[in-house]
Coordinates of C-alpha atoms in Angstrom, one line a residue:
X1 CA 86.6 89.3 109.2
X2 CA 88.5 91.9 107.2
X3 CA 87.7 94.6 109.8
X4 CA 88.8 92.2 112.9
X5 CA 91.7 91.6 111.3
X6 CA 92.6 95.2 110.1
X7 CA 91.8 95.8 114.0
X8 CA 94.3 93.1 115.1
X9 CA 97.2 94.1 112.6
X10 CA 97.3 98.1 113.5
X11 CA 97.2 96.7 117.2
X12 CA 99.9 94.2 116.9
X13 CA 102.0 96.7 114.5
X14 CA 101.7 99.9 116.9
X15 CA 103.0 97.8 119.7
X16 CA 105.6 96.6 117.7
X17 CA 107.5 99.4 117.1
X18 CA 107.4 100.3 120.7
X19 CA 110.5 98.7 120.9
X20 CA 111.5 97.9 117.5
X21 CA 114.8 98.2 115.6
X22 CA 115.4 98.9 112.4
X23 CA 115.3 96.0 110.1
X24 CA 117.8 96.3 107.2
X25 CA 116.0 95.3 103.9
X26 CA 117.7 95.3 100.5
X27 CA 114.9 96.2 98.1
X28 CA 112.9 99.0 99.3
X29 CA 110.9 102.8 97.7
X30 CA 112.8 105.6 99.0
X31 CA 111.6 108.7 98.1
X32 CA 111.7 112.5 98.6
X33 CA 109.4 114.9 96.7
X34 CA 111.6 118.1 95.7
X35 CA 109.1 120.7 95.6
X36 CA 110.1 123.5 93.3
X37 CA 106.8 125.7 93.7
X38 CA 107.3 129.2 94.9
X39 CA 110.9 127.7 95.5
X40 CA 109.9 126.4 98.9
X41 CA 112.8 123.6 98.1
X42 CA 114.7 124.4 95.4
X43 CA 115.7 127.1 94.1
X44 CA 116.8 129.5 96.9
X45 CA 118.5 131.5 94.0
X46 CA 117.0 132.8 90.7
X47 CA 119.2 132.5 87.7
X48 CA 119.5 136.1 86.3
X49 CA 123.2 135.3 85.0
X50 CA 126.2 132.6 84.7
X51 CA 127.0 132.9 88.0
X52 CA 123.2 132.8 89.5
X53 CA 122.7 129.9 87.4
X54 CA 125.9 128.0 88.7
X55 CA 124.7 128.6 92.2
X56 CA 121.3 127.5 91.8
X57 CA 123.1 124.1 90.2
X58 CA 125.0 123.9 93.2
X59 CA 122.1 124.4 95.6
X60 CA 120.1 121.0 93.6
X61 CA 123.8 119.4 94.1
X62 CA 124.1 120.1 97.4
X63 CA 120.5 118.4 98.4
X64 CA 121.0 115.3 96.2
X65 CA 124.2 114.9 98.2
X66 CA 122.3 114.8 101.3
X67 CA 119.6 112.8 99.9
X68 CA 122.3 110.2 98.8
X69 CA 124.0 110.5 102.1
X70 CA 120.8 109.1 104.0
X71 CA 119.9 106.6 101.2
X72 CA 117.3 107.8 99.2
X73 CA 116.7 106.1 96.1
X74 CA 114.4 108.0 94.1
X75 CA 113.9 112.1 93.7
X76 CA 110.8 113.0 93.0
X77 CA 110.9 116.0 91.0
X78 CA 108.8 118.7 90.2
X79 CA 108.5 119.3 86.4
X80 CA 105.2 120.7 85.4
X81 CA 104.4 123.4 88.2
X82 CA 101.5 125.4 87.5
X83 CA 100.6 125.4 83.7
X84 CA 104.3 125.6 83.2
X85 CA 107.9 123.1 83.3
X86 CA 111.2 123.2 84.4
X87 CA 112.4 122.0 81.4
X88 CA 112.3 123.9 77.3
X89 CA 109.5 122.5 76.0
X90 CA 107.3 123.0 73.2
X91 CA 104.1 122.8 74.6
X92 CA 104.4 125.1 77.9
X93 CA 106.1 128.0 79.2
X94 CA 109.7 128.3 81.8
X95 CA 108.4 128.0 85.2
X96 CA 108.5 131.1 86.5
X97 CA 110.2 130.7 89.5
X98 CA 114.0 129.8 88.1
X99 CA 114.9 132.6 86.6
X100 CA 112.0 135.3 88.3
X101 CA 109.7 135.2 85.2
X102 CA 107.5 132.7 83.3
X103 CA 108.8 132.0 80.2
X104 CA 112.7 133.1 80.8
X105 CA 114.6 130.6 80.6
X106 CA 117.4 129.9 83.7
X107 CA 120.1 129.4 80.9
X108 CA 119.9 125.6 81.6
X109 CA 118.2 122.7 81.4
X110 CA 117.2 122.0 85.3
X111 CA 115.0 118.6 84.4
X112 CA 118.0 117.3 82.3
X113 CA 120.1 118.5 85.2
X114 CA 118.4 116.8 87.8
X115 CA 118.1 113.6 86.1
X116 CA 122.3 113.6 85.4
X117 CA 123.4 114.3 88.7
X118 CA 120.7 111.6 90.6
X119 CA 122.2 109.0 88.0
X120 CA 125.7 109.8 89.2
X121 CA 124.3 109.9 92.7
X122 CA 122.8 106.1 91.9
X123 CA 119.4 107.4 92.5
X124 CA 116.6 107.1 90.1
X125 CA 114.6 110.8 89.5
X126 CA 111.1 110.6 88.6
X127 CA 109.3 113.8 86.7
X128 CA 106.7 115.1 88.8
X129 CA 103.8 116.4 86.8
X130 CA 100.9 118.9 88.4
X131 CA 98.0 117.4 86.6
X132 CA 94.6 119.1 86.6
X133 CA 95.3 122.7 88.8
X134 CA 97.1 125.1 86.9
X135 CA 97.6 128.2 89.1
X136 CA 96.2 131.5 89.8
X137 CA 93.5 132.8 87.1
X138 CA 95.4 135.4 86.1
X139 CA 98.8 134.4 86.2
X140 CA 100.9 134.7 83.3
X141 CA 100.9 130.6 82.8
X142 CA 97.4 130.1 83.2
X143 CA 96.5 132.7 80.9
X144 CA 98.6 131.2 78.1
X145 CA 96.7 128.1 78.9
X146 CA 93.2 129.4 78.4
X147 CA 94.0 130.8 75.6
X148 CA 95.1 127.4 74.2
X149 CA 91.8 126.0 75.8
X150 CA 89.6 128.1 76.6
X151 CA 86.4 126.0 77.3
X152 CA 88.5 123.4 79.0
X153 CA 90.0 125.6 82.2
X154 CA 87.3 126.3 84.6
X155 CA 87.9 129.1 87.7
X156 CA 87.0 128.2 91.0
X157 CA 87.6 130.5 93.4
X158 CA 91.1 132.6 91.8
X159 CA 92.4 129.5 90.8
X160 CA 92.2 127.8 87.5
X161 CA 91.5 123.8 86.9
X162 CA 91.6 121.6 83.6
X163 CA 88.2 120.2 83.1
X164 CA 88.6 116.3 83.7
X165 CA 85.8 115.6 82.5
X166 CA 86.6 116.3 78.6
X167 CA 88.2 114.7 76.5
X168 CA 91.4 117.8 75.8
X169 CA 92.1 117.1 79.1
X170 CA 93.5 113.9 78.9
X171 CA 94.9 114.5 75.5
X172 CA 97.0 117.8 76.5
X173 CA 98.5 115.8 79.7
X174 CA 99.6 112.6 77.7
X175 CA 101.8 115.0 74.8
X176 CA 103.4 116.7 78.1
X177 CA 104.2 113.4 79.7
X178 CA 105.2 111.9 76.1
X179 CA 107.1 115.1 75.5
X180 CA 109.4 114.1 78.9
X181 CA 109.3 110.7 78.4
X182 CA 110.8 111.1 74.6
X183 CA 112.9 113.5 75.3
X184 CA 114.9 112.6 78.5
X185 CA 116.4 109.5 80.1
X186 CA 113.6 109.8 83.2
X187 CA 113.1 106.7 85.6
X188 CA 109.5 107.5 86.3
X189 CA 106.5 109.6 85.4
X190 CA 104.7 110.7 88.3
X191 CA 101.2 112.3 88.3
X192 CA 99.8 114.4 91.4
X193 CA 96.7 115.8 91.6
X194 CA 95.0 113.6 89.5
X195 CA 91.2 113.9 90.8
X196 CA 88.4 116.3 90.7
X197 CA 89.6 118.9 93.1
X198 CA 88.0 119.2 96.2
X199 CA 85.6 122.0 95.8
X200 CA 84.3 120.9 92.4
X201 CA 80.7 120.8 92.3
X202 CA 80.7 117.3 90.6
X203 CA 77.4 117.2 88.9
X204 CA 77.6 113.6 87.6
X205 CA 77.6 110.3 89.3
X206 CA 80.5 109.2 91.7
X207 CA 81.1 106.1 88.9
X208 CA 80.9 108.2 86.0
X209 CA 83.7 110.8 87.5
X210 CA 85.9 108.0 88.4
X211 CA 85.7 106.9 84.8
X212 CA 86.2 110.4 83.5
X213 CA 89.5 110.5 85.9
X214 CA 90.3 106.7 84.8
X215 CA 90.6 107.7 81.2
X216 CA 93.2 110.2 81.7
X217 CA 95.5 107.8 83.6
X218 CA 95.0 105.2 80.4
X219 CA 95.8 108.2 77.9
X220 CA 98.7 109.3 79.9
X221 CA 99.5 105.7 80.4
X222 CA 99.6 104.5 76.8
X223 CA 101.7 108.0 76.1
X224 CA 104.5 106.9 78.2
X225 CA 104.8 103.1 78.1
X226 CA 104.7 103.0 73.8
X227 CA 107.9 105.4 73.8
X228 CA 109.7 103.6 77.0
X229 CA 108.0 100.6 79.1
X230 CA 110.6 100.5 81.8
X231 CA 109.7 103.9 82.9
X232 CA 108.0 103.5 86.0
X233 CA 104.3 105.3 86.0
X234 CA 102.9 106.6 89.2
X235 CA 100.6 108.8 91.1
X236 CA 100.3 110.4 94.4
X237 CA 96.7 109.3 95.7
X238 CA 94.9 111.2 98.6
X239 CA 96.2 108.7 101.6
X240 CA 92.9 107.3 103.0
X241 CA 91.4 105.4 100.0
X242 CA 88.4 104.9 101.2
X243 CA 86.1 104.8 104.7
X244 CA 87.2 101.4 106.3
X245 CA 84.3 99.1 108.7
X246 CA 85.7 100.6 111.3
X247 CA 87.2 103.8 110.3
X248 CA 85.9 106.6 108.8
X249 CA 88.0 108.8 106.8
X250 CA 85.9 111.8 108.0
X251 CA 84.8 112.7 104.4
X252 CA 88.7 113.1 102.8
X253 CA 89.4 110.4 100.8
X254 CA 90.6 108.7 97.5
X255 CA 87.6 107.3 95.5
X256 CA 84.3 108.5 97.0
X257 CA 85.0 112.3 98.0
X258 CA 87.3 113.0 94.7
X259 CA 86.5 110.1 91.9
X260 CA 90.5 108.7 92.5
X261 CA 90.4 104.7 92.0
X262 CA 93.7 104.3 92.5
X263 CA 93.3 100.6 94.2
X264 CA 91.9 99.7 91.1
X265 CA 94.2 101.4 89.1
X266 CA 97.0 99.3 90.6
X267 CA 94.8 96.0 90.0
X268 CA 93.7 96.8 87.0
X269 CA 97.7 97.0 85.6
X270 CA 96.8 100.7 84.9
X271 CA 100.0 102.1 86.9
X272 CA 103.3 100.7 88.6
X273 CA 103.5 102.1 92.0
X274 CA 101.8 104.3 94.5
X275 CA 102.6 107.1 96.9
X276 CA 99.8 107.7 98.8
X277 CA 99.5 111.3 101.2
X278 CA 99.4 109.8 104.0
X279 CA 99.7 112.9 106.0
X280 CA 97.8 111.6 109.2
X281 CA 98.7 110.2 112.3
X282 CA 97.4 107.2 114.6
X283 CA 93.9 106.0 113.4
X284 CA 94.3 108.1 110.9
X285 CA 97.4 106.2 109.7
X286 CA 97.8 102.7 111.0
X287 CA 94.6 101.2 109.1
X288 CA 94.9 103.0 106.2
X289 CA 98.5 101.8 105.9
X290 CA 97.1 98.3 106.0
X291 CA 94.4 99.1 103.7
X292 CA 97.0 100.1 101.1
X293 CA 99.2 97.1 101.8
X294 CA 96.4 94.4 101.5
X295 CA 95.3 95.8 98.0
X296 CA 98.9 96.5 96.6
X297 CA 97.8 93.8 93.7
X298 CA 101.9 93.0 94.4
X299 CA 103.0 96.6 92.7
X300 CA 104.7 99.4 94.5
X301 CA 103.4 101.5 97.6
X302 CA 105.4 103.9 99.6
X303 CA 103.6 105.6 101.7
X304 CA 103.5 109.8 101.7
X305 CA 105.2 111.2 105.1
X306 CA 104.3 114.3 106.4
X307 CA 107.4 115.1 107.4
X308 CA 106.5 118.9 107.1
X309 CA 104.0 118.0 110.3
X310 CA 107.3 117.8 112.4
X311 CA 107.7 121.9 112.1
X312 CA 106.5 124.1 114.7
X313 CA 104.8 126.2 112.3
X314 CA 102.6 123.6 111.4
X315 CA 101.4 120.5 113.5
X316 CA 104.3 119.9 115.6
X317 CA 104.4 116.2 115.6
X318 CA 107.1 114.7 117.5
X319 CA 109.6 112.7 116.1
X320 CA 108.4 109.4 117.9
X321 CA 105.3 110.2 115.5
X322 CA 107.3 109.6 112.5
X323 CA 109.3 106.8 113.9
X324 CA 106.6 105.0 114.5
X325 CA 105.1 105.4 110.9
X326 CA 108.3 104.2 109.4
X327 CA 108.6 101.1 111.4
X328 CA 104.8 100.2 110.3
X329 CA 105.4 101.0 106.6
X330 CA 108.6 98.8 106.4
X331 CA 106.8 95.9 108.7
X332 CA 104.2 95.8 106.3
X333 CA 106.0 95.7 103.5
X334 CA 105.8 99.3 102.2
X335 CA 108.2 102.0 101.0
X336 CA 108.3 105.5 102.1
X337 CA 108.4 109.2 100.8
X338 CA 109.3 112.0 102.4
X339 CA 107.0 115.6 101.8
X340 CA 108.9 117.6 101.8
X341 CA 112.8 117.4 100.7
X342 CA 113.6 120.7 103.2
X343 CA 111.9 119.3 105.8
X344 CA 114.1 116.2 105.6
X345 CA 117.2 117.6 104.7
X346 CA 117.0 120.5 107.3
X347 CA 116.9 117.9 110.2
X348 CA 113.8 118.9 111.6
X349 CA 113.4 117.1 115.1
X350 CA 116.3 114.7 113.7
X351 CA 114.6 112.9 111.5
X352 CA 117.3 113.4 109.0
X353 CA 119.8 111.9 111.8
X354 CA 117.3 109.3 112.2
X355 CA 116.9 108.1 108.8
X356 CA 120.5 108.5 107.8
X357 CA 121.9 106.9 110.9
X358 CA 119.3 104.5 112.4
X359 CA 116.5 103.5 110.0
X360 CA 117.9 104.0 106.5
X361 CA 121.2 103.0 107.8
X362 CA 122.0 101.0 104.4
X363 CA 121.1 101.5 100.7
X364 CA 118.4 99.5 99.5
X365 CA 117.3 99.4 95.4
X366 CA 113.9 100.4 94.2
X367 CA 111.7 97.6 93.6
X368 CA 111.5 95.8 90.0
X369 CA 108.5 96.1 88.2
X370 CA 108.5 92.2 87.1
X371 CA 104.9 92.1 85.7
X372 CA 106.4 94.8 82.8
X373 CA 109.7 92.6 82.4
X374 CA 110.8 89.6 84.6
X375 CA 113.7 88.2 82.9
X376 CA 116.8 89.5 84.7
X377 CA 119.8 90.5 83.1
X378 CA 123.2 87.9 83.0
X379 CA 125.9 87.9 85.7
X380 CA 129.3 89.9 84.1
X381 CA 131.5 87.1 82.5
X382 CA 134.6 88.8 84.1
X383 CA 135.3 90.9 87.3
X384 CA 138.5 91.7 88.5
X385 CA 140.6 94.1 90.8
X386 CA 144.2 95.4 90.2
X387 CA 144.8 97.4 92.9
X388 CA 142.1 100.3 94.0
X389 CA 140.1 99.2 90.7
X390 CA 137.3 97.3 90.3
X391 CA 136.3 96.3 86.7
X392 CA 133.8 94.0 85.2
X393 CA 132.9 92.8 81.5
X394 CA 129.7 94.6 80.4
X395 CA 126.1 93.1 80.1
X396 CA 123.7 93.5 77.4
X397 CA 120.0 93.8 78.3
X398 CA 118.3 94.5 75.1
X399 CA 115.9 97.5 75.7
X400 CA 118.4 100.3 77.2
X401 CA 121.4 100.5 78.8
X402 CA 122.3 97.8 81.6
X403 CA 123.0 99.1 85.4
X404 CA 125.3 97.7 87.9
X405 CA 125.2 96.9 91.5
X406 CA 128.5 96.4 93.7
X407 CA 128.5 94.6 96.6
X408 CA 131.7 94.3 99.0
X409 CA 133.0 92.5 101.9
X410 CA 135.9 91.5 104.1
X411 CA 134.7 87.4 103.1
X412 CA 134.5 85.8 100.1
X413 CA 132.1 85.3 98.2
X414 CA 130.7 88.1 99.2
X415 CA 126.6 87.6 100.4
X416 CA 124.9 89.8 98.0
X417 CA 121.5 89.0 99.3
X418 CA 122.9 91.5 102.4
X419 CA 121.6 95.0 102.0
X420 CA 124.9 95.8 104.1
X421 CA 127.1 94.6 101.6
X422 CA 125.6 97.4 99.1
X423 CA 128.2 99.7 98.3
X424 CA 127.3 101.4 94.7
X425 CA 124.1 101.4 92.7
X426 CA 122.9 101.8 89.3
X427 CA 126.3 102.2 88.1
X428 CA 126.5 103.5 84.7
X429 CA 130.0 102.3 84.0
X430 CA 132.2 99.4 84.4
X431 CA 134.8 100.3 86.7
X432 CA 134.9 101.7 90.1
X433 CA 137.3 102.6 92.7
X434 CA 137.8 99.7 95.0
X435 CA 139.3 99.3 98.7
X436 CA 142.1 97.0 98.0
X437 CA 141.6 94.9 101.3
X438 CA 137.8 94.1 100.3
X439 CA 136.4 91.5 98.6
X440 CA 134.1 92.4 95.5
X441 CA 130.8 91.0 93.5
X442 CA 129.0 92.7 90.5
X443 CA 125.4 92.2 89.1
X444 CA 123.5 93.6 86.2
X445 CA 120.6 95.6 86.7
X446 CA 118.1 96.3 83.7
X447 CA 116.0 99.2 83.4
X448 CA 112.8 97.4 85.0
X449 CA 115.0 97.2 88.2
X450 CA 115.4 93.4 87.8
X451 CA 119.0 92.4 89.3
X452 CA 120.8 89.1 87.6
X453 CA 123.2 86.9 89.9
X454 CA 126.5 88.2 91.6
X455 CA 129.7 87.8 89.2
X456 CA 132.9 87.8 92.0
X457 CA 136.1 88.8 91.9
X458 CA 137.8 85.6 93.2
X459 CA 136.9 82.3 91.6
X460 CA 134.7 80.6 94.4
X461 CA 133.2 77.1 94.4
X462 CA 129.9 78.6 93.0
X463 CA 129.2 81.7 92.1
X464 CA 126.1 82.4 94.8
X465 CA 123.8 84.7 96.2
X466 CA 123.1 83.0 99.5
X467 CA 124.6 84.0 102.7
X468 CA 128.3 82.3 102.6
X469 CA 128.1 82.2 106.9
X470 CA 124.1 80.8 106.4
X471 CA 123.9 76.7 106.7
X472 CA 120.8 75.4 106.2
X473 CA 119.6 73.7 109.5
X474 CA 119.7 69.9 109.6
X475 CA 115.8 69.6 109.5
X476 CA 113.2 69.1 106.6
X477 CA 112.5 72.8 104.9
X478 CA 109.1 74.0 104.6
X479 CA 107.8 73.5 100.7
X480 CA 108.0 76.4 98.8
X481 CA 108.4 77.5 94.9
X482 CA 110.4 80.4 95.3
X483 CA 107.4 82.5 94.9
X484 CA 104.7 80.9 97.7
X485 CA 105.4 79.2 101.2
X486 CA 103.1 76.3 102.0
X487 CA 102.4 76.7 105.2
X488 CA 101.7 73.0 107.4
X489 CA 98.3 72.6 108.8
X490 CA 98.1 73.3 112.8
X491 CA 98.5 77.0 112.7
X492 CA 95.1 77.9 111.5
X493 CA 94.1 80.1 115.4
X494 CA 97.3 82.1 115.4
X495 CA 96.7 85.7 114.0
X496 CA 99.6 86.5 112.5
X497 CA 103.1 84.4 110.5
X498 CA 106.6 86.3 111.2
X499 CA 109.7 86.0 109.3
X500 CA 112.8 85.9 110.8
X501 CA 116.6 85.5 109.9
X502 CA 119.0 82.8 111.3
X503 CA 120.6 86.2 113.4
X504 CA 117.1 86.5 115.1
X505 CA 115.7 89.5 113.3
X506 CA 112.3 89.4 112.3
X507 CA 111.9 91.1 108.8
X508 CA 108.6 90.7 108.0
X509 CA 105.0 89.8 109.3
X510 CA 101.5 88.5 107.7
X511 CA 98.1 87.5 108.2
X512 CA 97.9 84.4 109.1
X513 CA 97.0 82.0 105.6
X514 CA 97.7 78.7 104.0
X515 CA 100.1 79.7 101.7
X516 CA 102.4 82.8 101.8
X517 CA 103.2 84.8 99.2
X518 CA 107.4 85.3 99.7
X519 CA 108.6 86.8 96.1
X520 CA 109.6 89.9 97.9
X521 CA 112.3 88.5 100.3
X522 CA 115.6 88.0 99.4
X523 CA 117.1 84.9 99.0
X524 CA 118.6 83.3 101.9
X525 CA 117.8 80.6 104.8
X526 CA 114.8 82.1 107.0
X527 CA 112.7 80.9 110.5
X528 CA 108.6 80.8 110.3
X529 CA 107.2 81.7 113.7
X530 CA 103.6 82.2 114.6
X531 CA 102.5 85.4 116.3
X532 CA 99.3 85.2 118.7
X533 CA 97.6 88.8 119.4
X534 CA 98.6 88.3 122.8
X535 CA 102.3 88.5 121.1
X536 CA 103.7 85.0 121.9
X537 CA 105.5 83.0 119.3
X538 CA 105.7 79.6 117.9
X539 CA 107.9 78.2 115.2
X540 CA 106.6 76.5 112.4
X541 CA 109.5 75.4 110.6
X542 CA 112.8 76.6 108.3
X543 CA 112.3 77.5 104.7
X544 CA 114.9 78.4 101.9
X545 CA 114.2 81.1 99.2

């Protein structure tokens, strides 16, 4: 059954997006990794001296500003390279490649940096940590590190690999990723590279190396979420988990080529979110995409983009190739990262155009990660405009700091539940310059990414959420809890249930079951159709979230 339907979804999906428009979704993964090795993103200049170092800050500034300009929501940055970090630390050496020699420092701190400037940007930035390769054998990093350990690095080839399968391993990557998570205001801890490597002889069972890889993600785990539990932990699987019934992975995948569990890793409450390489295209894609979705255990995925395929130097995929990827992700519910930032940024094929102008047209938040913390944070008492300034009273959230979202429109009360009525996130402070012919609303974000309800800036019958233009139809709703859509009996041959708003856009689609799982929409007034392979529709009914 699971293979007919995997078969039927990619079908239904490809042909979909044939003709698709972008659907515009509030809460959504975002991401771009910013690769700093060898400076193939960032830097372009080394920072010998005061004015080096002020260009080289300019340069990250002046790719966060594009990244904010097409809506990205989360940098992905790299902080341990190669055996050494982009940040002064205690345990390993300056990154070689910002100031043109490992262990010089570039007279700043690039991680701290980084992680100010996406906060003024509203984007979250996530430390990118290189986990078990550390570099050429005889580079100056690698050398310092096999000193430090020498039974624990083992050469293959003229490169140098920490030995997953002992115990210092784990040990040595949990006081770096402690040493981040202590030390700086970071959104997210994200591993790569967290397997056997490819060419690694493993000599004991596949079960046993998947425990030995397990163990470092609960060590690394437990290092991160006793100092700060709202920072979001992550990892950047290979992106075919595993063969499929009817699709072979062609011996490169997650858990039987490299001992990488990270389906279970998500079900087993072990990490937050996912970004799986999915660097593929068409049946190497489509039905790994779904595979993904269907065993999300209702955490985070957002599927890896090879957006470096689109370059003539290396697979020259055209655009339509990516298009079509995006359209699939976001129909099935799925975020998406771009690899690499340059490739994005530099407009290659107009994928940059594409995003910023047609797809990712509007902001959208990063997902909350309810099952650490569900409670969400109060509305502001107060919110008011004088002029071209919005200000609100502050919220307290306990844990950290509180966030805010602003939403604005020409009608009041402004429809926060509208993705295009987003105009600021995760702002730090409480005021903001306001358009005096708009219409303002506030909420409180917490540190888990949960979002409270909308405070507005004119007194209104109620303060809502809901669509202010969205009546309920004169018709008996659909039962649901907020959480799960019961769905009436009837519909049991269709293949597939579609969601769609009172404006006619269909924002979501399903397997066909008997009761829906509909925690991730947004609250408003929504249609239930039907969807038969052959791709006619039926309604089913109305339904209010």
């Amino acid at each position: 059954m699971k293979k007919i339907l995997s078969i039927l979804i990619v079908t239904f999906l490809t042909a979909l997006t044939a003709t698709a428009q972008p659907t515009v979704v509030k809460t959504e993964m975002r991401a771009v990794w910013l690769t700093i090795i060898g400076g193939i993103d960032w830097p372009r200049t080394e920072a010998q001296n005061e004015s080096s170092m002020r260009k080289q800050q300019q340069e990250l500034c002046h790719i966060l500003d594009e990244l904010k300009a097409a809506n990205i929501n989360c940098v992905l940055m790299h902080t341990r390279v190669r055996a050494s970090v982009v940040y002064p630390s205690q345990i390993e050496p300056w990154y070689e490649f910002l100031a043109g020699k490992c262990g010089r420092s570039p007279g700043y701190d690039p991680l701290q940096f980084c992680i100010d400037e996406c906060h003024k940007r509203g984007m979250e930035c996530h430390a990118w940590v290189v986990t078990i390769p550390v570099g050429k054998w005889n580079s100056a990093a690698t050398k310092q590190l096999r000193q430090k350990m020498p039974k624990n690095i083992v050469k293959i080839g003229d490169e140098g690999f920490m030995n997953p399968e002992r115990p210092e391993t784990a040990d040595y990557l949990a006081r770096i990723c402690r040493e981040i998570t202590e030390r700086y205001d970071i959104d997210g801890i994200h591993l790569d590279y967290i397997r056997y490597p490819e060419n690694w002889k493993i000599k004991v069972s596949r079960e046993e190396g998947r425990r030995h890889i397990t163990h470092i993600v609960k060590v690394i785990r437990q290092a991160v979420k006793s100092v700060k539990p709202w920072v979001m932990y992550s990892c950047s699987p290979i992106g075919k988990f595993d063969d499929l019934p009817r699709y072979n992975s062609r011996g490169w995948n997650a858990y039987t080529k490299v001992c990488q569990d990270a389906q279970g890793w998500l079900r087993d409450g072990l990490m937050d979110a996912l970004f799986p390489m999915m660097y593929f295209k068409g049946d190497h894609f489509y039905p790994f995409a779904v595979d993904w979705q269907q065993h999300d255990s209702k955490r985070i995925v957002a599927g890896g983009l090879g957006t470096y395929m689109l370059d003539r130097g290396q697979q020259n995929w055209p655009l339509d190739v990516m298009k079509r990827e995006m359209y699939v992700l976001r129909s099935l519910g799925i975020g998406h990262a771009h690899f690499r930032s340059k490739f994005f940024t530099d407009n290659t094929k107009g994928i940059y155009d594409f995003s910023k102008e047609e797809f990712d047209r509007y902001p959208a938040l990063v997902p909350p990660m309810t099952w650490e913390h569900a409670e969400a944070p109060d509305a502001p008492a107060t919110v008011s405009k004088e002029g071209n300034i919005l200000t609100w009273s502050a919220v307290t959230t306990g844990e950290s700091y509180t966030l805010y979202n602003i939403y604005a429109s020409k009608t009041t009360p402004v429809n926060t539940a509208d993705a295009r009525n987003l105009v600021a996130t995760r702002v730090m402070n409480t005021t903001w310059q306001a358009d005096p012919s708009m219409h303002y609303a506030v909420t409180a974000i917490d540190r888990y990414g949960n979002e409270g309800p909308a405070r507005q800036d004119v007194a209104t019958s109620a303060e809502i959420d809901l669509p202010s233009t969205t009546q309920a139809p004169n018709v008996e709703l659909l039962h649901s809890d907020g959480n799960y859509l019961t769905i009436p009996s009837g519909h049991e041959n269709n293949s597939y249930l579609a969601v769609e708003t009172m404006q006619g856009t269909i924002i979501a689609t399903y397997p066909n079951t008997q009761r829906l799982d509909i925690s991730k929409l947004p609250k408003g007034f929504y249609l239930l159709k039907t969807l038969q392979e052959q791709g006619i529709a039926r309604r089913v009914g109305y339904f209010m979230k």
